[in-house]
Short mmCIF file of C-alpha atoms in Angstrom, two decimals:
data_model
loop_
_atom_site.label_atom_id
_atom_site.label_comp_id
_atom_site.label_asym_id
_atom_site.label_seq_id
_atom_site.Cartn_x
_atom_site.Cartn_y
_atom_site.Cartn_z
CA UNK A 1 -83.29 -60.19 -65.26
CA UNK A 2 -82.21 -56.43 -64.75
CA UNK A 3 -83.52 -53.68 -67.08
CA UNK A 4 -80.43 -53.51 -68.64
CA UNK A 5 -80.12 -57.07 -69.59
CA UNK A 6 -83.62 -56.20 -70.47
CA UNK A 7 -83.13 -53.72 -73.04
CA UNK A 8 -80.14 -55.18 -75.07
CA UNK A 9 -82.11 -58.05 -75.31
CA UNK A 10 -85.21 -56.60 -76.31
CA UNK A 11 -82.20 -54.23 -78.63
CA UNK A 12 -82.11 -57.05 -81.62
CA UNK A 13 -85.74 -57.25 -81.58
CA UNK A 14 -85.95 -53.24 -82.31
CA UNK A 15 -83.18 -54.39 -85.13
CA UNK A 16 -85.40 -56.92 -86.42
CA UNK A 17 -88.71 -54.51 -86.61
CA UNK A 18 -86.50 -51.72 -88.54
CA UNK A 19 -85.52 -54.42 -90.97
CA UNK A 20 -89.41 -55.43 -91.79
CA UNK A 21 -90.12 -51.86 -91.43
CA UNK A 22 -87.13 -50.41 -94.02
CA UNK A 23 -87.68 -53.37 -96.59
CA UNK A 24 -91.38 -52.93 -96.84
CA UNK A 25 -91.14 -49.39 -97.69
CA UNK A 26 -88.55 -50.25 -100.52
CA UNK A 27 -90.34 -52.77 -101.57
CA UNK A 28 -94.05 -51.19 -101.38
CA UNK A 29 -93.72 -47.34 -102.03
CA UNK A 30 -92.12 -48.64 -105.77
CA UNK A 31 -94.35 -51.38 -106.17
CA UNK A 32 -97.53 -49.27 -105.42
CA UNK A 33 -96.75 -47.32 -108.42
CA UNK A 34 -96.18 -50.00 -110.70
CA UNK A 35 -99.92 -51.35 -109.49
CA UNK A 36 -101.38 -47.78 -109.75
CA UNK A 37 -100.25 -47.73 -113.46
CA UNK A 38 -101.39 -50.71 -114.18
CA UNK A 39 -104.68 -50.07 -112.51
CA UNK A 40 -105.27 -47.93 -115.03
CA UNK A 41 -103.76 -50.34 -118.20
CA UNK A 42 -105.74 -50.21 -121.22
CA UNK A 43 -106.15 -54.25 -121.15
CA UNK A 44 -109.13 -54.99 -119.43
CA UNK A 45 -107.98 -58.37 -117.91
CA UNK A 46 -104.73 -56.46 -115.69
CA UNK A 47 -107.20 -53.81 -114.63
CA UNK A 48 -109.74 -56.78 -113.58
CA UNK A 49 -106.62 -58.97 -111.90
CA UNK A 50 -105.42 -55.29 -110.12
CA UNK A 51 -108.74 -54.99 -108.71
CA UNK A 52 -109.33 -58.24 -107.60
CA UNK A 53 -105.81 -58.02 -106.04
CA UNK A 54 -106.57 -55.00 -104.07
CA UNK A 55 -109.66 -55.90 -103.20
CA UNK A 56 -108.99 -59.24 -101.47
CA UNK A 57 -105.63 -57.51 -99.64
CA UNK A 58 -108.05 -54.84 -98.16
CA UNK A 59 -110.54 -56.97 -97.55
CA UNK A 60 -108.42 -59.46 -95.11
CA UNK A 61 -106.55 -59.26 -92.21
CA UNK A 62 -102.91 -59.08 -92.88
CA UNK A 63 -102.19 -61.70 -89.74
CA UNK A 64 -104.17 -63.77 -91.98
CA UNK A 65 -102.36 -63.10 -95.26
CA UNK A 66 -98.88 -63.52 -93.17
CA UNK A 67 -99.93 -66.97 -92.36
CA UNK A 68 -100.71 -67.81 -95.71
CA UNK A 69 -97.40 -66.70 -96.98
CA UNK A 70 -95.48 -68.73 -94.93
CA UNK A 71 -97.79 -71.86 -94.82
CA UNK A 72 -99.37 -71.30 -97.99
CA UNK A 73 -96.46 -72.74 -100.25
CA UNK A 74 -96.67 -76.33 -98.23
CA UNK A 75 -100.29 -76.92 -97.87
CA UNK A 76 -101.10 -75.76 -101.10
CA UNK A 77 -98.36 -77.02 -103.29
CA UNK A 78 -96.57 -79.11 -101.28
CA UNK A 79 -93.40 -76.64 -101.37
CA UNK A 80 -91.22 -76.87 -98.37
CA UNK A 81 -88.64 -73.70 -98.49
CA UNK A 82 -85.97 -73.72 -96.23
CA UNK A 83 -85.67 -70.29 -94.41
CA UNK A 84 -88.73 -69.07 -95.65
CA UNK A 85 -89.96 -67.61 -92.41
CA UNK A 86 -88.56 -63.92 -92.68
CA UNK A 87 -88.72 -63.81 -96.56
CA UNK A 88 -92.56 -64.55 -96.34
CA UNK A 89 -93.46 -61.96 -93.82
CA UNK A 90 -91.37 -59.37 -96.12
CA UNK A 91 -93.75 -60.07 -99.22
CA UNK A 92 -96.57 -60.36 -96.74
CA UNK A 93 -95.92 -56.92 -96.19
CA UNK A 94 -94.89 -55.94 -99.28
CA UNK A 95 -97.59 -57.12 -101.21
CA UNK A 96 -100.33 -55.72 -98.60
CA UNK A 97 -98.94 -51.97 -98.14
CA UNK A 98 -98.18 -51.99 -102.12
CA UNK A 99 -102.20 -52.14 -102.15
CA UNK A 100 -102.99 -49.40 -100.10
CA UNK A 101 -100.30 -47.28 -101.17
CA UNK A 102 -101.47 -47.63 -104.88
CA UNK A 103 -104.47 -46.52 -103.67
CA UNK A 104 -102.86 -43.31 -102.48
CA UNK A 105 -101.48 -42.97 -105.76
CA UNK A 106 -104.34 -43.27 -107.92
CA UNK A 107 -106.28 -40.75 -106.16
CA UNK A 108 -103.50 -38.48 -106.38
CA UNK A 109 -102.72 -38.91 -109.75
CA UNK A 110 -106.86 -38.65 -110.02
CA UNK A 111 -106.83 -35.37 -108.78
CA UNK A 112 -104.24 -33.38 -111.21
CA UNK A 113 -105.79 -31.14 -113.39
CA UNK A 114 -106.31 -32.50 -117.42
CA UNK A 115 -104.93 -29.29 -118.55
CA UNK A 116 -101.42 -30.45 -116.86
CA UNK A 117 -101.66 -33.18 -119.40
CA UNK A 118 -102.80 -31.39 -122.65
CA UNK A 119 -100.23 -28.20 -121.73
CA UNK A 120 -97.35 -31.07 -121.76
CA UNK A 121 -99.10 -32.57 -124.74
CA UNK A 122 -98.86 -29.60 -126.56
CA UNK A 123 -95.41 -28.65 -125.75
CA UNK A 124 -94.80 -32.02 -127.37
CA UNK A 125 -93.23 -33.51 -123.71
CA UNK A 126 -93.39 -37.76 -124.25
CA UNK A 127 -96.03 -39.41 -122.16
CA UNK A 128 -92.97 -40.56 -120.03
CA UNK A 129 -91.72 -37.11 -119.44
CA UNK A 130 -95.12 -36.04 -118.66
CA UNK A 131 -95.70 -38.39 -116.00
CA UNK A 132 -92.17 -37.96 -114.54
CA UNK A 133 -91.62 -34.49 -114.97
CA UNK A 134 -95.12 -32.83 -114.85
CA UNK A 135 -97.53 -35.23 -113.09
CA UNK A 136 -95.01 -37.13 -110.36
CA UNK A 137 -93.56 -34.07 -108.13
CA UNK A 138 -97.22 -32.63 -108.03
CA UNK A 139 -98.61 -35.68 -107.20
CA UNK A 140 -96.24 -36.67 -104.23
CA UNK A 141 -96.79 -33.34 -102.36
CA UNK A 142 -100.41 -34.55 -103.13
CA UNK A 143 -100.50 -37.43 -101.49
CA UNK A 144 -97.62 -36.50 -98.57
CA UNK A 145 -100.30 -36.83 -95.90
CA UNK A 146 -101.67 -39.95 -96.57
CA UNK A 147 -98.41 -41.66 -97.50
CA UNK A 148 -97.53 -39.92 -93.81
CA UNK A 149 -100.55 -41.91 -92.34
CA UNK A 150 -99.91 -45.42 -93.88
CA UNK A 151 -96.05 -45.58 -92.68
CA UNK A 152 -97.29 -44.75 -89.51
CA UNK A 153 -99.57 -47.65 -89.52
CA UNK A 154 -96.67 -49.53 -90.65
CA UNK A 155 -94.48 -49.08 -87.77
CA UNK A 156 -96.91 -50.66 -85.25
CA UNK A 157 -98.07 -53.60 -88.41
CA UNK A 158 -94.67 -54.83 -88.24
CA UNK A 159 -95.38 -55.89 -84.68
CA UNK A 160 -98.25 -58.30 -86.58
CA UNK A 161 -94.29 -60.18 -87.74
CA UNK A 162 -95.04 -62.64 -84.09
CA UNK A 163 -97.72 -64.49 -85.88
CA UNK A 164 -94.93 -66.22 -87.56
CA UNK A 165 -92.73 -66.50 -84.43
CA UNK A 166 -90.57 -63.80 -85.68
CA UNK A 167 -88.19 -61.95 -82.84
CA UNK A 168 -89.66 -58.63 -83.07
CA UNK A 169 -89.79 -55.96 -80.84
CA UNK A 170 -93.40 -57.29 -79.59
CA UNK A 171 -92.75 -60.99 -79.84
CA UNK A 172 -89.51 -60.15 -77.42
CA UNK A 173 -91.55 -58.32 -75.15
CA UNK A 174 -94.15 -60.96 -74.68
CA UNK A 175 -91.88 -63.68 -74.27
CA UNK A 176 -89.75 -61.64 -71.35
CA UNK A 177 -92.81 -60.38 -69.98
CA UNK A 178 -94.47 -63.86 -69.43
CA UNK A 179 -90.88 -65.73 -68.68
CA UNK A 180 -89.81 -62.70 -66.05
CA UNK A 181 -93.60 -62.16 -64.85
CA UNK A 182 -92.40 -58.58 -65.38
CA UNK A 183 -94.58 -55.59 -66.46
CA UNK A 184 -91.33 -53.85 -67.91
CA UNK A 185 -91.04 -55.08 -71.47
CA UNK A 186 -94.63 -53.78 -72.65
CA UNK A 187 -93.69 -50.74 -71.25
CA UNK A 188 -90.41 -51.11 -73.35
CA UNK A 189 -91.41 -51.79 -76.56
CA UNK A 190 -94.62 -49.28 -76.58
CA UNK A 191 -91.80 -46.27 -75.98
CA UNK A 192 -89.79 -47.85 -78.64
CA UNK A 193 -92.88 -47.85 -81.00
CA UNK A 194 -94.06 -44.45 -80.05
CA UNK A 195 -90.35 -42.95 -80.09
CA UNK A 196 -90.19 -44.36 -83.78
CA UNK A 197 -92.99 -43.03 -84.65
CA UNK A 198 -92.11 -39.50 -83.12
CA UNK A 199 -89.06 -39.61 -85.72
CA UNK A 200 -91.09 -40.73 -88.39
CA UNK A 201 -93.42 -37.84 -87.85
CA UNK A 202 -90.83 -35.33 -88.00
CA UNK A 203 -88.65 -36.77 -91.07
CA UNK A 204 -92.42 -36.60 -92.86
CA UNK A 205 -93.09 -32.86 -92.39
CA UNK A 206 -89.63 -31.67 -92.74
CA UNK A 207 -90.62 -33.68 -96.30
CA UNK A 208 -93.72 -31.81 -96.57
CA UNK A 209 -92.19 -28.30 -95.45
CA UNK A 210 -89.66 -28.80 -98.24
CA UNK A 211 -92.60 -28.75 -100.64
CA UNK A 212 -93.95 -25.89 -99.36
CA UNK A 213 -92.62 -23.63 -102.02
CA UNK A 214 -95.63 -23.64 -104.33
CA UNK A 215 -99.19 -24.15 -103.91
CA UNK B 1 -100.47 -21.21 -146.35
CA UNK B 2 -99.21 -22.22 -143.21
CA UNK B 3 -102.53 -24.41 -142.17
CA UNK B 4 -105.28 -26.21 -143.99
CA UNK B 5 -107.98 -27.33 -142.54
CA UNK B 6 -110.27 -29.11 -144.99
CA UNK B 7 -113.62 -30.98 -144.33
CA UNK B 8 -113.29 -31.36 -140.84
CA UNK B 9 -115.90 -33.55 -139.06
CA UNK B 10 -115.42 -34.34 -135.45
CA UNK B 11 -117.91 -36.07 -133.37
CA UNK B 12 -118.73 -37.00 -129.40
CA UNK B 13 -121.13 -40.03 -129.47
CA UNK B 14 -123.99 -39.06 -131.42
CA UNK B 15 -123.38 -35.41 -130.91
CA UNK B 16 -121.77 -34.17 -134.52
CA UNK B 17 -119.70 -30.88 -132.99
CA UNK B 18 -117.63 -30.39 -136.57
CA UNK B 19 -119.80 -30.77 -139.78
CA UNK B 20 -117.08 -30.37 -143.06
CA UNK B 21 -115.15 -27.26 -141.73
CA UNK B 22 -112.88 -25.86 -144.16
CA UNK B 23 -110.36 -22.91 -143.30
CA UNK B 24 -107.01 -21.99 -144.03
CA UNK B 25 -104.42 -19.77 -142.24
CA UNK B 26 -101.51 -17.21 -144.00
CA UNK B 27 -98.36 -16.80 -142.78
CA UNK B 28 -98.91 -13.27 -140.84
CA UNK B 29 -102.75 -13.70 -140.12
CA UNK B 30 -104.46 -13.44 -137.40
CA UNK B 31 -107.99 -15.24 -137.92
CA UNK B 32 -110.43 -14.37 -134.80
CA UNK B 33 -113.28 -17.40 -134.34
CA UNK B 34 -116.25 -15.92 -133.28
CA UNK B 35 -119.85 -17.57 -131.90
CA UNK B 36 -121.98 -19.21 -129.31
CA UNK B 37 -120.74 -21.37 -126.69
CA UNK B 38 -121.26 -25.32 -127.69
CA UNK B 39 -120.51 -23.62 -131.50
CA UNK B 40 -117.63 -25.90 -131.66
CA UNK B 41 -114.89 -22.99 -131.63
CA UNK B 42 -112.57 -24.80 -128.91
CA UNK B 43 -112.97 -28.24 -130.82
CA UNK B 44 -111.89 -26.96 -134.00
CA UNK B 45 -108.60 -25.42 -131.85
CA UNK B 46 -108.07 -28.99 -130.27
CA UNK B 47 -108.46 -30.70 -133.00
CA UNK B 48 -105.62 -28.33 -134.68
CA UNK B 49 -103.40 -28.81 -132.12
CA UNK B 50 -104.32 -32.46 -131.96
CA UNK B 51 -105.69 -32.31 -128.68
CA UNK B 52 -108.74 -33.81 -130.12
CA UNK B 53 -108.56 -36.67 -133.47
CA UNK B 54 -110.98 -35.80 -135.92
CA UNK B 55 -112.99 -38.24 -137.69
CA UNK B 56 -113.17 -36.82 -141.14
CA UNK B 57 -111.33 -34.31 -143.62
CA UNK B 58 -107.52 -33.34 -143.28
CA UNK B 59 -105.24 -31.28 -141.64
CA UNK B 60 -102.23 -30.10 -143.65
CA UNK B 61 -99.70 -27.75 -141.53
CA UNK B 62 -96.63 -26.37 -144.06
CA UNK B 63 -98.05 -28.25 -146.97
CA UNK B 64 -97.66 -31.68 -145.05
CA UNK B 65 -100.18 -33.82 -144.15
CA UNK B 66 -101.09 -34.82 -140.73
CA UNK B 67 -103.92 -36.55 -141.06
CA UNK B 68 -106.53 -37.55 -143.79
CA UNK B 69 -109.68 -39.67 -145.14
CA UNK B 70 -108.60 -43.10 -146.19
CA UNK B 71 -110.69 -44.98 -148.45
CA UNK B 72 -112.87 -46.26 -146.12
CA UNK B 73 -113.38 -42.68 -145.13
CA UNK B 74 -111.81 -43.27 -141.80
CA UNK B 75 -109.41 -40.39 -140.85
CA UNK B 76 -105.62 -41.71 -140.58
CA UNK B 77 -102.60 -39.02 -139.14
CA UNK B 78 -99.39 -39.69 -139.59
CA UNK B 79 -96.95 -41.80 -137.41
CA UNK B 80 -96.24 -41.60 -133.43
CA UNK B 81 -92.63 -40.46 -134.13
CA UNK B 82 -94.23 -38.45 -137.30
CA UNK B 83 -96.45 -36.28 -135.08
CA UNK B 84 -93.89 -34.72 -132.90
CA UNK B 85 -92.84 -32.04 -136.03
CA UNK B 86 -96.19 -31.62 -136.48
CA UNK B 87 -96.77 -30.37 -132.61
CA UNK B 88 -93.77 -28.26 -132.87
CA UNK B 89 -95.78 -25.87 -135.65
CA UNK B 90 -98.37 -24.90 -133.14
CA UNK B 91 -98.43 -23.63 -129.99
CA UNK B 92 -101.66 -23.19 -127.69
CA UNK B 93 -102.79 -20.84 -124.92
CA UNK B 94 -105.08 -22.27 -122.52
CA UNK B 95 -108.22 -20.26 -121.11
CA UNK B 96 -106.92 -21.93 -117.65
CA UNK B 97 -103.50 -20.50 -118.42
CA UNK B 98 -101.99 -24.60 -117.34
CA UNK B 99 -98.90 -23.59 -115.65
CA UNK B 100 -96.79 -26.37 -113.95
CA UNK B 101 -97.61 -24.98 -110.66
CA UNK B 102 -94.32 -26.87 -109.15
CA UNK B 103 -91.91 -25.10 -111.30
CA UNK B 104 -90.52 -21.49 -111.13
CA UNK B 105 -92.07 -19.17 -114.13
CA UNK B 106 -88.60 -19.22 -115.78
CA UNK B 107 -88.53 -22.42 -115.95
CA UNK B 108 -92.32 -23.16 -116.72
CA UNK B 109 -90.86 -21.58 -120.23
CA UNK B 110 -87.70 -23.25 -120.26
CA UNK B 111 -88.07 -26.84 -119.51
CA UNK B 112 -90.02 -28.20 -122.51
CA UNK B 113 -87.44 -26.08 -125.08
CA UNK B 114 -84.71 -27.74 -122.99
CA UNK B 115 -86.02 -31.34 -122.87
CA UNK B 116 -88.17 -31.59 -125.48
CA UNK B 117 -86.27 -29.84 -128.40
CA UNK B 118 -83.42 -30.13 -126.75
CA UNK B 119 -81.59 -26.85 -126.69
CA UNK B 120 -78.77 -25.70 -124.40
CA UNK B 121 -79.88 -24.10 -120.93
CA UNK B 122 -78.18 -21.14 -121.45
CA UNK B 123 -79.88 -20.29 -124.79
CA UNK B 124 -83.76 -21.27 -123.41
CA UNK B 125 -82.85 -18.72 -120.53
CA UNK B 126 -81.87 -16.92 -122.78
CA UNK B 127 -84.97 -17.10 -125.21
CA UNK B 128 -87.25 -17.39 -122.04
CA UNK B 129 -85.78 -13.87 -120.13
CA UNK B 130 -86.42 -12.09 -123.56
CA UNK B 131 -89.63 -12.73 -124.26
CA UNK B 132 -90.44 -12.25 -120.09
CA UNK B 133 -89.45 -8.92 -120.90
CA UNK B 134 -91.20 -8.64 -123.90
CA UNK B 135 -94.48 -9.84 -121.59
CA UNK B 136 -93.32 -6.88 -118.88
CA UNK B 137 -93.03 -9.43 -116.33
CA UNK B 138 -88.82 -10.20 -116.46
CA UNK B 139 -88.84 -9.32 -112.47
CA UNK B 140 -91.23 -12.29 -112.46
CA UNK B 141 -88.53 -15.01 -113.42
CA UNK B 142 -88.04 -16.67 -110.43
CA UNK B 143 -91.87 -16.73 -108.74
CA UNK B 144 -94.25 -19.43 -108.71
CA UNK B 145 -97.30 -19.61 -111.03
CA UNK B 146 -99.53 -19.01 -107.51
CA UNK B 147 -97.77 -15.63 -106.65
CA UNK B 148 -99.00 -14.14 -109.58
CA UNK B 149 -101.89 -12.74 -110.83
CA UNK B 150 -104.37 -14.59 -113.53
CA UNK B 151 -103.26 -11.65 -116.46
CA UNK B 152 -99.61 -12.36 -115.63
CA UNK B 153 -100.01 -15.94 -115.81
CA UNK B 154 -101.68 -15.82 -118.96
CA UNK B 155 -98.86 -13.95 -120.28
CA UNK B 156 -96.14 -16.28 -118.88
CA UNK B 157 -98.33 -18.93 -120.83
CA UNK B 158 -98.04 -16.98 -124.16
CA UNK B 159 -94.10 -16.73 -123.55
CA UNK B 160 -94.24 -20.54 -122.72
CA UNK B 161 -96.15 -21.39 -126.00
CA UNK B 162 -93.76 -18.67 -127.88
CA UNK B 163 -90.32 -20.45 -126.30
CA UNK B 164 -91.29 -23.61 -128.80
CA UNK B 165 -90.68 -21.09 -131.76
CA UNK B 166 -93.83 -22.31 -133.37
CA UNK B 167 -95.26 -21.41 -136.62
CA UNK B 168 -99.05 -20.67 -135.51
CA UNK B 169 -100.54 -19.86 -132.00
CA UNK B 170 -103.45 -20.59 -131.12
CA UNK B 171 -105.71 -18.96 -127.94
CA UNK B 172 -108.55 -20.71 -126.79
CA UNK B 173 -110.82 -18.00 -125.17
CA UNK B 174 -107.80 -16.48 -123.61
CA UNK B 175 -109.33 -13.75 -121.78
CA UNK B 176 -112.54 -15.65 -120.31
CA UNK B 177 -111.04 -16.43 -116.91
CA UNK B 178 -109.31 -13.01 -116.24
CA UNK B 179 -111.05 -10.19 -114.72
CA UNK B 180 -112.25 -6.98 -116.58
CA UNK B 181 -109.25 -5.20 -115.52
CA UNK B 182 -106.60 -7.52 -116.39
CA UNK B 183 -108.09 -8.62 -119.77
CA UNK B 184 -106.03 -5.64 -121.37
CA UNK B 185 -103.24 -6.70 -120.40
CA UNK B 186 -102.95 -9.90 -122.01
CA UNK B 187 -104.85 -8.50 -125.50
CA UNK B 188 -102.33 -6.11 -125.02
CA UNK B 189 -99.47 -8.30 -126.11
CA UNK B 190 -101.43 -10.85 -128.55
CA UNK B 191 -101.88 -7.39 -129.92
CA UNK B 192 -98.34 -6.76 -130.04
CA UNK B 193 -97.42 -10.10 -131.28
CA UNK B 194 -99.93 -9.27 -133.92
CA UNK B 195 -97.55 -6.45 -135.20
CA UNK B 196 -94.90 -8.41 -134.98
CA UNK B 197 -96.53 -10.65 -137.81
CA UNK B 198 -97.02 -13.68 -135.48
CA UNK B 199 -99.43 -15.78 -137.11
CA UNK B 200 -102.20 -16.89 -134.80
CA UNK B 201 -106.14 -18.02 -134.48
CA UNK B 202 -107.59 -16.61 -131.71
CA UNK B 203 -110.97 -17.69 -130.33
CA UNK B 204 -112.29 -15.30 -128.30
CA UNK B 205 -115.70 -13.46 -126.80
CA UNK B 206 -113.67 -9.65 -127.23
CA UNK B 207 -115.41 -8.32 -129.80
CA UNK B 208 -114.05 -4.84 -130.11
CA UNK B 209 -110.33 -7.00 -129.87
CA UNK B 210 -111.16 -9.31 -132.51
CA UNK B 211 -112.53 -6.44 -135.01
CA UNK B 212 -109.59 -4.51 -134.10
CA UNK B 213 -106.75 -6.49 -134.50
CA UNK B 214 -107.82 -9.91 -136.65
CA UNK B 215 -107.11 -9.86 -140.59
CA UNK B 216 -110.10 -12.42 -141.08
CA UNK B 217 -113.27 -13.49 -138.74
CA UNK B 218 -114.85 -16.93 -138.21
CA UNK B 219 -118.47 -16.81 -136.77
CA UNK B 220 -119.40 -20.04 -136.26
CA UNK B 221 -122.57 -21.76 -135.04
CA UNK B 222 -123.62 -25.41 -134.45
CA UNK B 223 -120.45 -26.66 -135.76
CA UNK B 224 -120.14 -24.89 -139.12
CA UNK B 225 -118.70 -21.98 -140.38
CA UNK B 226 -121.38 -19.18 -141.35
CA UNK B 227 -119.73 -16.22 -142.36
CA UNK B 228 -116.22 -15.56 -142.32
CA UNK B 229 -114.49 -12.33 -143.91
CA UNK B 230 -112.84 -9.23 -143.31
CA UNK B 231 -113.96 -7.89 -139.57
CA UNK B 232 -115.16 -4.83 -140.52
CA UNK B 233 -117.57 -6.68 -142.88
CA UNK B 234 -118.44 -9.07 -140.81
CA UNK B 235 -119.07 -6.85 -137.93
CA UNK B 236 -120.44 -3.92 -139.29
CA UNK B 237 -122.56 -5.44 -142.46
CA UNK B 238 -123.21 -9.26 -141.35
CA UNK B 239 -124.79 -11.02 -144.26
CA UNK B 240 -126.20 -14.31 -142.24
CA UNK B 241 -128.96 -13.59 -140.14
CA UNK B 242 -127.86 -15.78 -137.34
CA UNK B 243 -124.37 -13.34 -137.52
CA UNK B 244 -126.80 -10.46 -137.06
CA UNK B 245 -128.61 -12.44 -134.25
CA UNK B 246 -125.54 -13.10 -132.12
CA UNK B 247 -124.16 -9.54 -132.60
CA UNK B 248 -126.77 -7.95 -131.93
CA UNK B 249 -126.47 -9.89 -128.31
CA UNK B 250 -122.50 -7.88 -127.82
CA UNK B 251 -124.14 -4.41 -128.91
CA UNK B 252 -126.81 -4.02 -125.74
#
């Protein structure tokens, strides 16, 4: 096999990774939110469920919580779903990264000021328009860093996708690299992740620079 | 009377901070609240600008109701969608001044008029660059809260409060986080709004500011009012002994 033949094959794999990166990030920077706010609801039983939720995602390896995804629905309720393979690692991933980045969220949202809230209470601003207006855009230069951190993680995660036989990137590489007894493909895919993550690293502080205009 | 504060009682835990405050403020007064720290001076302030829900007694802004005893002696205030005319009456001026550090000053003083009471842009500006002016800080319009200093801020919080057009202001300790030097400043132009017949309550550890420019004085001490009057009186010829005790503290 020549390098070329190589790298477009080893191509749709790189395809494939984007696609588990780009929908976990819609699906998990929104959905982190929606747990952080309910992390904080004012019935006991969500808070309780959110914490037990976050607690078990952190606390387990997300190969394991891929498996269970895609194997969970047939040993546990007897469920087969054609097709399921690449929908299962996408709420794998979903539902893990929504933990940690509601996380990130809380503390930001933590670490605003009360005045912010009572001067927006007393301009008579709705909770709503508080939180989107006031709290939100100070919160997400807040919390730029970490968020920075977690996508980062993300981009090499996705590579955890061959646990469920999925043509990534990494499951490509392995496959050449044992089938061609070839060296070539590791060194493939590791400058595809770190090249990936060299763009990621610069979209994120342009991000940051452009809220550099207050303090 | 533009507020009535009757029978107030206002509790943390087991802690009573409020015990049966009554007060009332004119149209065109300026009523300084004097005393101790842990007096319950910034209390009575949130619980007028509803900050804080009291427990007991009734607060009554325009001759409307807000809130009241029920039978059961449980304090009720008005509806949700009730309250918001209510908040537009008062206005409050933070000891930590509580900028929106994100947004420009201009429109730190524009954005709540805009989407809150929903006026035009072009009159807030317009309402907002006058009364920057009026603070001496129009060159100021398009900075950040950080750029400026902690006397400038506090005045581009007093334009923010005055932008709502509301019928009372109140300060809570306005000058306590400012340096010496930059406390003028901002008594300065509550001084000037003063003139101008703004009615506002003013808490505040300025003695020689509150004498000077408030039509009544509050000195108050573990949660109740114990002498209130004309400044001059209360000032110069306290009648309490706990008045003459606290004082006497300001004179050394």
């Amino acid at each position: 096999m020549t390098f070329a033949t190589m790298l477009s094959t080893m191509a749709e794999g790189m395809l494939k990774t984007f696609l588990i990166f780009t929908l976990t990030l819609v699906g998990s920077l929104p959905l982190g939110m929606i747990v952080a706010l309910l992390r904080k609801s004012r019935f006991a039983v969500v808070r309780g469920f959110i914490r037990g939720y976050i607690s078990i995602i952190r606390g387990t390896p997300l190969m394991l919580q891929l498996l269970v995804w895609y194997f969970g629905p047939y040993y546990l309720f007897g469920i087969n779903i054609g097709g399921w393979r690449f929908p299962a690692i996408i709420v794998g991933f979903v539902v893990n990264y929504a933990a940690y980045f509601a996380e990130i969220y809380r503390g930001g949202i933590e670490s605003i000021p009360v005045g912010q809230y009572e001067a927006a209470e007393v301009l008579g601003y709705t909770k709503t328009q508080t939180f989107m207006r006031i709290i939100l855009p100070q919160v997400i230069k807040i919390i730029m860093p970490s968020v920075t951190n977690e996508v980062i993680t993300l981009v090499k995660d996705t590579s955890l996708a061959f646990t469920l036989a999925y043509q990534e990137v990494f499951s490509l590489a392995k496959q050449i690299a044992a089938s061609q007894t070839s060296f070539m493909p590791f060194v493939i895919a590791g400058v595809f992740y770190f090249v990936a993550n060299y763009i990621v690293e610069i979209a994120m502080n342009r991000i940051e620079k452009s809220m550099d205009y207050y303090k | 009377m533009i507020l009535e504060m009757n029978n107030i009682e206002k509790h943390f835990g087991e802690l009573e901070v409020l015990k049966d405050i009554s007060f009332g403020v004119d149209s065109g007064e300026v009523v300084s609240i004097i005393g101790p720290s842990g007096s319950g001076k910034s209390t009575l302030l949130r619980c007028a600008t509803f900050l804080e829900t009291i427990d007991g007694g009734e607060i009554i802004y325009m001759g409307e109701k807000a809130a009241h005893t029920d039978a059961n002696g449980n304090a009720v205030y008005v509806s949700h969608q009730e309250m918001r005319k209510f908040r537009k009456y008062c206005g409050l001026v933070f000891q930590q001044f509580n900028l929106f550090p994100h947004y420009s000053i201009l429109k730190n003083i524009i954005d709540a008029p805009m989407h809150v009471q929903q006026i035009s842009k072009d009159e807030a500006e317009a309402t907002a660059m006058e009364l920057l002016g009026k603070m001496g800080i129009a060159d100021k319009a398009n900075a950040y809260p950080y750029q400026l200093s902690g006397g400038q801020q506090q005045r581009v919080a007093i334009a923010r409060a005055l932008a709502m057009k509301p019928e009372i202001l109140f300060f809570d300790e306005p000058t306590s986080a400012l340096d010496p030097e930059l406390t003028g400043e901002v008594l300065k132009v509550i001084r000037q709004l003063a003139e101008e017949k703004m009615t506002m309550v003013v808490v505040t550890h300025e003695m020689p500011f509150a004498k000077a420019v408030s039509n009544r004085v509050l000195f108050m001490d573990g949660g109740v009012i114990v002498e209130q009057g004309d400044p001059r009186d209360v000032f110069d010829n306290p009648k309490e002994e706990r008045t003459k005790q606290f004082l006497r503290v300001f004179e050394r």
